[in-house]
Coordinates of C-alpha atoms in Angstrom, one line a residue:
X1 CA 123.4 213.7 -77.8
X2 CA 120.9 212.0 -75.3
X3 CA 122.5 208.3 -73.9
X4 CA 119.8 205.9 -73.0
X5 CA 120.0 202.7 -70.8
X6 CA 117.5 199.6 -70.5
X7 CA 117.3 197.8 -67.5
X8 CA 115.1 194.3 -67.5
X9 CA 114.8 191.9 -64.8
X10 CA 113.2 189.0 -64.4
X11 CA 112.2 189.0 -67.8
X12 CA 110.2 191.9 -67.5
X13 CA 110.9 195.4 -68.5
X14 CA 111.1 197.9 -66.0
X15 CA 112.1 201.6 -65.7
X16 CA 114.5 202.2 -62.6
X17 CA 115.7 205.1 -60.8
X18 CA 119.8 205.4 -61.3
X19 CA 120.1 206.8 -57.9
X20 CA 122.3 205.2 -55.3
X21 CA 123.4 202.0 -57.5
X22 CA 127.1 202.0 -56.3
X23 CA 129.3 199.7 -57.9
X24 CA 132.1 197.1 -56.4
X25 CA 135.7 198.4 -56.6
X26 CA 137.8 197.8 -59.7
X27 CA 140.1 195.8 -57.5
X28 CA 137.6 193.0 -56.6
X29 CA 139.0 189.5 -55.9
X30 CA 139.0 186.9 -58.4
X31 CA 138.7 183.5 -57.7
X32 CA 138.6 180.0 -58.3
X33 CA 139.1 176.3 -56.6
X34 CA 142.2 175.2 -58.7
X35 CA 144.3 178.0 -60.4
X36 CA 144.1 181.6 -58.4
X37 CA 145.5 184.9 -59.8
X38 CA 144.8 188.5 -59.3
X39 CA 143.8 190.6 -62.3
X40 CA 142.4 194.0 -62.3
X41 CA 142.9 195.1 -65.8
X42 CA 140.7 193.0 -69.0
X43 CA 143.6 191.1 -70.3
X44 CA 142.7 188.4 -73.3
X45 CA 144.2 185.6 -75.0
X46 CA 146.2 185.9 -78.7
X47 CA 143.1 184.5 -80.5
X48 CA 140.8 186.6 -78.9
X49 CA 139.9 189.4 -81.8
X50 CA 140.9 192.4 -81.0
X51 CA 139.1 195.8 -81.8
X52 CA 142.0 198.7 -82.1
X53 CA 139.5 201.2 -83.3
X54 CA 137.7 203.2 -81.0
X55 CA 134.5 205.2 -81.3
X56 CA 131.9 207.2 -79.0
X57 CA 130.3 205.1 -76.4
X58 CA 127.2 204.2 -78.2
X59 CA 124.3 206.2 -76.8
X60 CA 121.6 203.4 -75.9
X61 CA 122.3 200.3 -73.9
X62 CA 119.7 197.3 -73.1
X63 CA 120.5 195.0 -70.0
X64 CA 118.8 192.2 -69.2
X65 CA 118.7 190.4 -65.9
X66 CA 118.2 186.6 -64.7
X67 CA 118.9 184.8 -61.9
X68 CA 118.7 185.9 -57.8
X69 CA 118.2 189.5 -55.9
X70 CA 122.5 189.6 -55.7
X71 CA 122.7 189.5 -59.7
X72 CA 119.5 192.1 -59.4
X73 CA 121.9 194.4 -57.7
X74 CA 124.9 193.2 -59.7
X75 CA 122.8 194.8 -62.5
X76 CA 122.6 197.8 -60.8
X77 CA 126.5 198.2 -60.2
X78 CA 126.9 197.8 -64.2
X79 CA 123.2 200.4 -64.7
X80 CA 125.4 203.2 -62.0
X81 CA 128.6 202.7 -63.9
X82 CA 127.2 203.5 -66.9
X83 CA 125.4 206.3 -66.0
X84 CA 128.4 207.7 -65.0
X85 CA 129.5 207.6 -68.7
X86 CA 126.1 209.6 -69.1
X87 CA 123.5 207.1 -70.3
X88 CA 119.9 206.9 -69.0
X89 CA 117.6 204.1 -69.8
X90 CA 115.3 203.1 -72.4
X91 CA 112.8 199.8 -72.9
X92 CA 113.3 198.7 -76.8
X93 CA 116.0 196.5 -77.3
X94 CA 115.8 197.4 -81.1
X95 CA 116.7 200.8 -79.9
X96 CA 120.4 200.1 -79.0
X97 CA 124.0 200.2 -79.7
X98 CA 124.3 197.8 -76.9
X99 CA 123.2 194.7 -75.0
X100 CA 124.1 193.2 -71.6
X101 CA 122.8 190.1 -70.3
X102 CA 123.7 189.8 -66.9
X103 CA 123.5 185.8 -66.7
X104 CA 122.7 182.9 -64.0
X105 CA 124.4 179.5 -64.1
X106 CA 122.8 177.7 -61.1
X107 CA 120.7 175.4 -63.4
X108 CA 120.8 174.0 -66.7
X109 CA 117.9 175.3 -67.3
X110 CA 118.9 178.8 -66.8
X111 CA 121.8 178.4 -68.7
X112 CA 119.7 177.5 -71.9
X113 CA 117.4 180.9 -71.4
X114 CA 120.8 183.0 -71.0
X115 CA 121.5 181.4 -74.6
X116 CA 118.1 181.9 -75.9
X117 CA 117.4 185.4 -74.8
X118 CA 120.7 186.0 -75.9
X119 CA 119.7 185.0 -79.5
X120 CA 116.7 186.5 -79.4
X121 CA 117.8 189.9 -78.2
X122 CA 120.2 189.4 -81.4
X123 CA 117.9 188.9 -83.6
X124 CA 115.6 191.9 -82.6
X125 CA 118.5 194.4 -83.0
X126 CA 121.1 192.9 -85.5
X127 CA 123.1 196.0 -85.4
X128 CA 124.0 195.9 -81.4
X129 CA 126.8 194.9 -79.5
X130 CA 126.0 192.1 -77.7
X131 CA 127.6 191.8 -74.2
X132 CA 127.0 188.0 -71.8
X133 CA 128.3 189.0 -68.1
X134 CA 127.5 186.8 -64.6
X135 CA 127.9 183.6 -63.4
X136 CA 127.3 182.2 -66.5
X137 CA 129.6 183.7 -67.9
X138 CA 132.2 183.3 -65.4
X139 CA 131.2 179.5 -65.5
X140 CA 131.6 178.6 -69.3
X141 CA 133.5 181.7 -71.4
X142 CA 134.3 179.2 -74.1
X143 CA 130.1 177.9 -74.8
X144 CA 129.0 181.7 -75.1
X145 CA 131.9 182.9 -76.8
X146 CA 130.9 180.6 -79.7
X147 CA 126.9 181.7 -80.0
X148 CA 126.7 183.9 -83.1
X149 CA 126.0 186.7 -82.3
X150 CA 127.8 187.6 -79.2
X151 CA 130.0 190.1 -79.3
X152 CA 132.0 189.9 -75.5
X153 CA 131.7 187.4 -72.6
X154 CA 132.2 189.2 -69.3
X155 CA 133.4 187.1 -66.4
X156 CA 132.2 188.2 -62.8
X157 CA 136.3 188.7 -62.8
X158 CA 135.8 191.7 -64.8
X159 CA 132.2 192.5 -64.2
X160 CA 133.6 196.6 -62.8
X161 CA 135.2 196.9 -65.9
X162 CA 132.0 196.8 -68.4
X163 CA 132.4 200.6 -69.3
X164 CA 135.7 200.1 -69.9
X165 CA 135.2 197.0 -72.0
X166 CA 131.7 198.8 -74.0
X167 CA 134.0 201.1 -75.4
X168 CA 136.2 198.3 -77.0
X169 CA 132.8 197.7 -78.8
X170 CA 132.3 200.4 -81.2
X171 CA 135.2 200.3 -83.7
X172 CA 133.8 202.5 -86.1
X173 CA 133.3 200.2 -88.8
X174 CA 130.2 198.4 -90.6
X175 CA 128.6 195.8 -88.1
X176 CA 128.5 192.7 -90.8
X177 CA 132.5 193.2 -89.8
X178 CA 132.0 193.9 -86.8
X179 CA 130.9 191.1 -85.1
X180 CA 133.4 188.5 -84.6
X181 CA 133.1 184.1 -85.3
X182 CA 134.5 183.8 -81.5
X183 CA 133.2 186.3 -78.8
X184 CA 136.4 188.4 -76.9
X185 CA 136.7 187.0 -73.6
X186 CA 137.1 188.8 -70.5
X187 CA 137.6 186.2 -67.4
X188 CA 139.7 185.7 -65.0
X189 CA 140.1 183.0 -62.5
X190 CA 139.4 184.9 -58.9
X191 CA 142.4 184.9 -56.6
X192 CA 142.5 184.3 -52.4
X193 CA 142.5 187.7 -51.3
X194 CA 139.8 188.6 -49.5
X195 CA 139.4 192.1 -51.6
X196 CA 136.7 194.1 -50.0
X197 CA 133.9 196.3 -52.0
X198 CA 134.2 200.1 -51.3
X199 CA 130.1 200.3 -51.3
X200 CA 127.2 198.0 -51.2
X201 CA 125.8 197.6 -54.6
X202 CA 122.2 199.0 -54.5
X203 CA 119.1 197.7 -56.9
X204 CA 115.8 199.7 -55.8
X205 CA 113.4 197.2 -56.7
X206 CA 110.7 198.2 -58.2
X207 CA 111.1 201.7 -57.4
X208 CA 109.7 200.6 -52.7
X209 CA 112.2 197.9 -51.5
X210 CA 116.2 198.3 -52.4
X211 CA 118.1 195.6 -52.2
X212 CA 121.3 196.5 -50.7
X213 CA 124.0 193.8 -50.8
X214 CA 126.3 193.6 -48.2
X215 CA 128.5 190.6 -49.2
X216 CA 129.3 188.4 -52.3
X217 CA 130.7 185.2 -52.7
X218 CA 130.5 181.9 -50.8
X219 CA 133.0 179.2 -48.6
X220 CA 130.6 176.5 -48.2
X221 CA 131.5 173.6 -51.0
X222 CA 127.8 172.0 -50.5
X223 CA 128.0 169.0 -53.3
X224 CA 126.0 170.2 -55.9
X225 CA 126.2 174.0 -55.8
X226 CA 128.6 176.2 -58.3
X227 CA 128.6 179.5 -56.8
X228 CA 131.5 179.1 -55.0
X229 CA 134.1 178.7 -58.4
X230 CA 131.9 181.6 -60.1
X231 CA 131.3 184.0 -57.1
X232 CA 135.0 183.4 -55.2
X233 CA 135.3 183.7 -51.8
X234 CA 133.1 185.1 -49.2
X235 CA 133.8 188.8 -49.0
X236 CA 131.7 191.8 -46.8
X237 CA 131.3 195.2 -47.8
X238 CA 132.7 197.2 -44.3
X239 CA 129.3 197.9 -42.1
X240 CA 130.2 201.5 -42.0
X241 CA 129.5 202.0 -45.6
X242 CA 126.7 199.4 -45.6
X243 CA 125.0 201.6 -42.8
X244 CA 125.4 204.7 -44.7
X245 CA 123.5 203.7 -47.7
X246 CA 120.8 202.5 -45.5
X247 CA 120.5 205.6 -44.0
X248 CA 120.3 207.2 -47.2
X249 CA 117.7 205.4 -48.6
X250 CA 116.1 205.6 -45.4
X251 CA 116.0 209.4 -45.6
X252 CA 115.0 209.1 -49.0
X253 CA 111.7 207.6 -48.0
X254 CA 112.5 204.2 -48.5
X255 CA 110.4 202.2 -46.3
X256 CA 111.9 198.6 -46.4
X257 CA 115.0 198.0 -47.1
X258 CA 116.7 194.6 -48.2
X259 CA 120.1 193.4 -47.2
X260 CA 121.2 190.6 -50.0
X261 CA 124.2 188.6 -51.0
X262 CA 125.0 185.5 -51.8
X263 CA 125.9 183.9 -48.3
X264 CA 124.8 186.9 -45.5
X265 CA 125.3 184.9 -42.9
X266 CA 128.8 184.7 -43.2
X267 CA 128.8 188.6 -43.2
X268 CA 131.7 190.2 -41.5
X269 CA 134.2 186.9 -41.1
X270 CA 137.0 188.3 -43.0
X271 CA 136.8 191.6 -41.9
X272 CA 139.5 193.1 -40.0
X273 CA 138.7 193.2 -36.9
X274 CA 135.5 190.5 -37.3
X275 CA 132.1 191.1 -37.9
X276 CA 129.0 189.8 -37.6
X277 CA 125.3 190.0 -39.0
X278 CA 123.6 190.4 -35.7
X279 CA 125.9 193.3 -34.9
X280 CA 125.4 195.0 -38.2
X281 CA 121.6 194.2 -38.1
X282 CA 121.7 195.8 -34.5
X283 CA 123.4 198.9 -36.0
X284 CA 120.8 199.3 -38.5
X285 CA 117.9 199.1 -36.3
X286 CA 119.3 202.0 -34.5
X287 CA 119.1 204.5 -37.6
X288 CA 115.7 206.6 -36.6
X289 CA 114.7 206.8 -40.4
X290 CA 114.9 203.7 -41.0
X291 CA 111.2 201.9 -41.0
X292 CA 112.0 198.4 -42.1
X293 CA 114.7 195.9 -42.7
X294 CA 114.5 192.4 -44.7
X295 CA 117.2 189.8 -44.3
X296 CA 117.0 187.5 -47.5
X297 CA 117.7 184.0 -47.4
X298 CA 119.9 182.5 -44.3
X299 CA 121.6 179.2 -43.4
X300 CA 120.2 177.7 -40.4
X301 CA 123.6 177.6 -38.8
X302 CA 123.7 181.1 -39.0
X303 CA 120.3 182.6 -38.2
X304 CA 121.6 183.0 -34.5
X305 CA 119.8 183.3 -31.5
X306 CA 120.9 186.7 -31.3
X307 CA 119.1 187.6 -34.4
X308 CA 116.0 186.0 -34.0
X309 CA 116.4 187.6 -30.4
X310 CA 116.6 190.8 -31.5
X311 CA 113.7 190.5 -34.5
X312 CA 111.4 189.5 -31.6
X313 CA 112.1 193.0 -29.8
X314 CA 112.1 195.5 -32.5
X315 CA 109.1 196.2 -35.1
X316 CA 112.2 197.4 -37.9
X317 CA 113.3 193.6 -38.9
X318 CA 110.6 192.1 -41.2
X319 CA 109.2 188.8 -39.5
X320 CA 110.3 186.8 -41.8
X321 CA 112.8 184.2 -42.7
X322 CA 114.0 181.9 -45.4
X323 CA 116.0 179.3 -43.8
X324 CA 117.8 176.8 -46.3
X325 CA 116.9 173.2 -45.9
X326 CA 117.4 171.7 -49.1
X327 CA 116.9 167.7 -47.8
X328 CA 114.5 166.3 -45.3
X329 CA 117.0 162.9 -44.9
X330 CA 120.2 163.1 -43.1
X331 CA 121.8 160.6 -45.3
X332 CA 121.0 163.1 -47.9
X333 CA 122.1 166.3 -46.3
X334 CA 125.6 165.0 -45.6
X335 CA 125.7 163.4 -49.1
X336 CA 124.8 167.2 -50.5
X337 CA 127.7 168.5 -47.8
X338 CA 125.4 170.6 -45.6
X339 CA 126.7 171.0 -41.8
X340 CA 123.6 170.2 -40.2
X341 CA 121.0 167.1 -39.1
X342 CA 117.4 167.6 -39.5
X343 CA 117.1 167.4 -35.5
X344 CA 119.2 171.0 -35.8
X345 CA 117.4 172.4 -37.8
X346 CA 114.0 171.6 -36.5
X347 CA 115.0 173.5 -33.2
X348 CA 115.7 176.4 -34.9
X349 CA 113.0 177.2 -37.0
X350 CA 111.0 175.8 -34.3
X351 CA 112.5 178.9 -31.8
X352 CA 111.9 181.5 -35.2
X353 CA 107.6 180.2 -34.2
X354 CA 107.8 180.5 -30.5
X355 CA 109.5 184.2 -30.5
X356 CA 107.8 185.6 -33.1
X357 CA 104.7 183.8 -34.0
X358 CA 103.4 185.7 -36.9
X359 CA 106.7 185.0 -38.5
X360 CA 106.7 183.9 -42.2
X361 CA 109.0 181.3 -42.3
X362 CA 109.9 179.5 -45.9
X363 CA 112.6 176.8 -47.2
X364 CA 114.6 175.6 -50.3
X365 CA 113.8 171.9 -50.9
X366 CA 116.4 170.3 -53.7
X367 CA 114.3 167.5 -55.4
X368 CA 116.0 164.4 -57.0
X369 CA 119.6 164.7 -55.4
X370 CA 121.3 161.4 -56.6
X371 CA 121.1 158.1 -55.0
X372 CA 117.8 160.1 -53.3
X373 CA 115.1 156.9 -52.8
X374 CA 111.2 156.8 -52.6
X375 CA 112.3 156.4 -48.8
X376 CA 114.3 159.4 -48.4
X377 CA 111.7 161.7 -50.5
X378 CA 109.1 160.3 -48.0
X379 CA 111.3 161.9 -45.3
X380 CA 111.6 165.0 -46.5
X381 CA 107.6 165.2 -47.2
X382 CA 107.4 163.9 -43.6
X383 CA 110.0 166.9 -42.1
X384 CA 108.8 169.8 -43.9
X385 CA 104.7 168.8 -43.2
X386 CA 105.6 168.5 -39.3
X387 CA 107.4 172.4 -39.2
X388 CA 105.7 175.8 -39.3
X389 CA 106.7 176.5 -42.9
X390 CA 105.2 179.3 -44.7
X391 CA 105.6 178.6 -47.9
X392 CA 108.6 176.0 -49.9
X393 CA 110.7 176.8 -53.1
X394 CA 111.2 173.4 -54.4
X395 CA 114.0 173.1 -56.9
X396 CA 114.1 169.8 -59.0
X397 CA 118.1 168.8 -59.2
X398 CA 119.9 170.1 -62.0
X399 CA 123.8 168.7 -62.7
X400 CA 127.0 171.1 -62.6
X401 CA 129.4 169.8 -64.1
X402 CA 132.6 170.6 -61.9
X403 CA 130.7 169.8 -58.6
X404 CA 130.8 166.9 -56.8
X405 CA 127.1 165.7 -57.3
X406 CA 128.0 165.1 -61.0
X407 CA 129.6 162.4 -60.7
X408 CA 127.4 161.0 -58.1
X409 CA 126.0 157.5 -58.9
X410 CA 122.1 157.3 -58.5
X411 CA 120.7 160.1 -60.7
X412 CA 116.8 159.9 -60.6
X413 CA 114.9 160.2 -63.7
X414 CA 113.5 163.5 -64.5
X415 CA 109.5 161.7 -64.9
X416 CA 109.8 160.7 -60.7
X417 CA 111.6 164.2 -59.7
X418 CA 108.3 166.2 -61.0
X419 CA 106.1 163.8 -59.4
X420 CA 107.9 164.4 -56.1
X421 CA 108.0 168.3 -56.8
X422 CA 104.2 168.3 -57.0
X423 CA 104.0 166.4 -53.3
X424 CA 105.9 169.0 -52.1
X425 CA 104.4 171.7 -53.8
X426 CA 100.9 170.7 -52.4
X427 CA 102.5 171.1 -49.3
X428 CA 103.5 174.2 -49.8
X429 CA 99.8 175.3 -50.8
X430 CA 98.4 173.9 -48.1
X431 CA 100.8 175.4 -45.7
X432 CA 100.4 179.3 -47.5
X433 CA 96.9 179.1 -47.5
X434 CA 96.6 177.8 -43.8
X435 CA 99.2 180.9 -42.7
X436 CA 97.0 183.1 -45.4
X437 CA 93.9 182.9 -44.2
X438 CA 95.2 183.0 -40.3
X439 CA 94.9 186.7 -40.9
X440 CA 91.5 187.5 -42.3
X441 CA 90.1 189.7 -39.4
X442 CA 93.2 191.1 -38.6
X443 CA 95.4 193.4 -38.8
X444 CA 98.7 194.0 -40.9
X445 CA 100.9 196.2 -41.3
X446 CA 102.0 196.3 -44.9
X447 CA 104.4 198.1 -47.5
X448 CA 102.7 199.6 -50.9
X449 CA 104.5 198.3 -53.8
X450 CA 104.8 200.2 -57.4
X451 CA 103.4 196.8 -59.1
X452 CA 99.6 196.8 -59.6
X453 CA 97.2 194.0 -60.7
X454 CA 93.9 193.4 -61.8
X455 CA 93.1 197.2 -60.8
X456 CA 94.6 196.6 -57.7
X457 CA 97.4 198.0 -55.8
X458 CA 99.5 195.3 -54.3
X459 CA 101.5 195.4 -51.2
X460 CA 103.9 192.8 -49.5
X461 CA 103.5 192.3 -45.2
X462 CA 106.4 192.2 -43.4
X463 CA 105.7 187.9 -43.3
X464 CA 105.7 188.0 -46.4
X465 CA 102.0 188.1 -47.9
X466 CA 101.0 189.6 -50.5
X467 CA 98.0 191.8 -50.2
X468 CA 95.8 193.5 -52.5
X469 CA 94.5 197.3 -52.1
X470 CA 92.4 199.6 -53.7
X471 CA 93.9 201.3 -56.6
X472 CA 94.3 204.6 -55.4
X473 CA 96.2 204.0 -52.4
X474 CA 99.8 205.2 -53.0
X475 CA 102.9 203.3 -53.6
X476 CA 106.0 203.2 -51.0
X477 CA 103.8 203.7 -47.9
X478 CA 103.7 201.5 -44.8
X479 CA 100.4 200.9 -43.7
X480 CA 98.1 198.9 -41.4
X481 CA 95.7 197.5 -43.4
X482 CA 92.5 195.2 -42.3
X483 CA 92.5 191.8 -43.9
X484 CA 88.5 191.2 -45.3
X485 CA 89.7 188.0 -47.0
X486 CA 91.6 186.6 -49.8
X487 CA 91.7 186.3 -53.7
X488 CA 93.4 183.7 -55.1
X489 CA 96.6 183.7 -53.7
X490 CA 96.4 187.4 -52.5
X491 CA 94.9 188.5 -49.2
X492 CA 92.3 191.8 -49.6
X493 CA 92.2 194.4 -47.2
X494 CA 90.4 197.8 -47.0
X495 CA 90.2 201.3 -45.3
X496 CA 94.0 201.1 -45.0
X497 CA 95.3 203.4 -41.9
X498 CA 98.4 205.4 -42.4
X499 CA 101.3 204.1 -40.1
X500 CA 104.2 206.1 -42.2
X501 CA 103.3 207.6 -45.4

């Protein structure tokens, strides 16, 4: 009987390679700021229904993805553990016995399209099983469990136990019985113990650039963020494991590989002995397959000199890095709980420009932070126009309840937060285009991507531009492309010339 399994991201379909998507151990840590208790079996509450008929595990499986490259690779744990039960993948939801909706919970806003999708998916296949995993998830069991429709709610507590919990979901009777007024719950609150992953999760995205995550969880207790109570502590997968799966992909002929987690910089702390992302970084340069490396977004506390040090010596760390700002006011900064002054962080973005020049350098800007004035937002516009940012990712304020920002006096009305995301985002055109067209005439070296575009194949530089080529060069090769100008947001270039193919 063949087993299929969808895999969605983004909101877009896409068919995925199973390969090398390794999953966290069954014994990760569970964790949260007031109650903490170690679980590693599903265990639910007396009113939770209860299936005690089992059936075969149904043969096709939809999951859906939202949120950041970690829940991308999340997805891919729960895709490798259920290829392991012998599913492969298919692309209609009205196809399958079940659904998984990996969630996000870092905005309101991406709660409501976990709910809507979630409906949605329901109402295109009536007969499924509907699973909710993620952050969401972890966040608010009791919301989802109540959405008709929804069959289990999967807490990142639980998250390695999906196969184990699918099978729960086929009790061999008619699906109008089936599915239940209250969703089961599977959630636990994660405990202290620094449990550490047996291997990095892997997502190969889009078939050129893995994302291999190397840690999960965060420490920080920044004012408005949630992560921390749905992620639990910070927690590194062991470098020798991370290194072997990046020299497997790398002798796979993977030419760029990404290292992502929810808080890298803090990679290695609990570790016993201590680690550190510059010494893992400096091990993974050393691989001779390896072509490239990414590091995805960094505190600026943490992008040491050592790193940008070494990414000025060596051609196998992409030039490029996201550096969180979040405020451009102090008083705001230490109102959101971030360890740094603007004066800080200026030096060390200004140090990324004068070591490696051709860097692409980008920032998170939170818009509207309570008690923000016209005074303070004129600061920030002020900051971010006098540093040599690439591009911004400007994030109006959304509340959470359970952090300390939501019960902050001060909270600006949604009508002046959009009009002080669009100064920002001007800025951030201006500054792209500026660092765009820097490069027509010149030379760069690039990664082919599988994506392609208005009869075009697209390819990402190691600054992070993208670039269109012509359609019949292949995907997955690094090349060094000249730049004959731009189109639209994209640079052109032409007669690439093979670097590693």
């Amino acid at each position: 009987m063949t087993r299929t399994l969808a895999f969605l991201t983004g909101g877009h379909r896409r068919r995925e390679s199973p390969a090398f998507a390794t999953s966290w151990s069954t014994k990760e840590s569970q964790c949260s700021c007031e109650r903490r208790a170690e679980t590693t079996s599903p265990q639910r509450a007396a009113s939770w229904p209860i299936w005690k008929e089992r059936a075969p595990v149904p043969k096709k499986l939809y999951l859906a993805t939202f949120g950041c490259r970690t829940n991308q690779a999340d997805s891919a744990a729960i895709r490798d553990s259920l290829f392991s039960e012998g599913f492969e993948e298919t692309e209609r939801c009205e196809e399958a016995d079940v659904i998984v909706v990996n969630s996000c919970t870092v905005t309101q806003r991406s709660d409501q399209q976990v709910r809507q999708l979630s409906r949605k998916l329901r109402r295109e296949n009536p007969g499924a099983r509907l699973l909710v995993t993620g952050c969401y998830a972890q966040r608010a069991p009791e919301v989802l469990s109540r959405i008709a429709g929804i069959d289990a709610v999967v807490g990142n507590s639980h998250r390695s136990q999906i196969p184990q919990i699918v099978r729960e979901l086929t009790p061999g009777r008619p699906v109008s019985a089936a599915h239940a007024e209250i969703a089961a719950v599977f959630r636990d609150d994660f405990a202290r113990v620094r449990a550490i992953a047996e291997s990095p999760a892997v997502q190969l995205g889009g078939r050129t650039r893995p994302f291999v995550k190397i840690q999960d969880g965060c420490d920080a207790r920044c004012s408005y963020c949630i992560i921390p109570a749905v992620r639990g502590p910070s927690r590194s997968v062991p470098p020798q494991l991370v290194l072997g799966q990046v020299r497997e992909l790398a002798q796979l002929g993977f030419k760029e590989i990404v290292l992502t987690g929810i808080h890298i910089g803090t990679y290695g702390f609990h570790l016993e002995p201590r680690y550190s992302l510059d010494r893992l970084l400096a091990k993974i340069v050393g691989i001779p397959e390896l072509v490239q490396v990414r590091i995805s977004s960094l505190e600026p506390m943490e992008l040491s000199r050592k790193i940008i040090e070494l990414a000025s010596r060596t051609d196998k760390i992409a030039p490029h890095f996201h550096i969180c700002l979040q405020s451009g006011s102090d008083r705001i900064l230490k109102a959101m709980r971030r360890p740094y002054k603007t004066a800080r962080f200026a030096s060390i973005v200004n140090l990324v420009r004068e070591r490696i020049p051709e860097a692409g350098i980008g920032t998170d800007v939170i818009v509207g932070f309570p008690g923000e004035t016209e005074e303070e937002h004129r600061e920030t516009l002020s900051f971010v126009e006098s540093l040599p940012f690439t591009y911004l990712h400007c994030f109006p304020y959304s509340d959470r309840p359970g952090t300390a920002s939501w019960t902050m006096p001060g909270h600006v009305e949604a009508d002046r937060i959009r009009r002080r995301s669009a100064a920002l985002r001007s800025i951030s055109a201006t500054k792209n285009r500026e660092f765009r067209r820097s490069f027509v005439g010149k030379t760069l070296r690039v990664l082919t991507l599988s994506d392609q575009e208005e009869g075009k194949r697209l390819a990402l530089s190691g600054n992070y531009l993208r670039v269109r080529l012509p359609i019949d060069t292949p995907p997955n090769a690094m090349l060094d492309v000249k730049i004959t100008g731009e189109e639209g947001y994209d640079l052109v270039g032409l007669n690439p010339l093979t670097a590693n193919s």
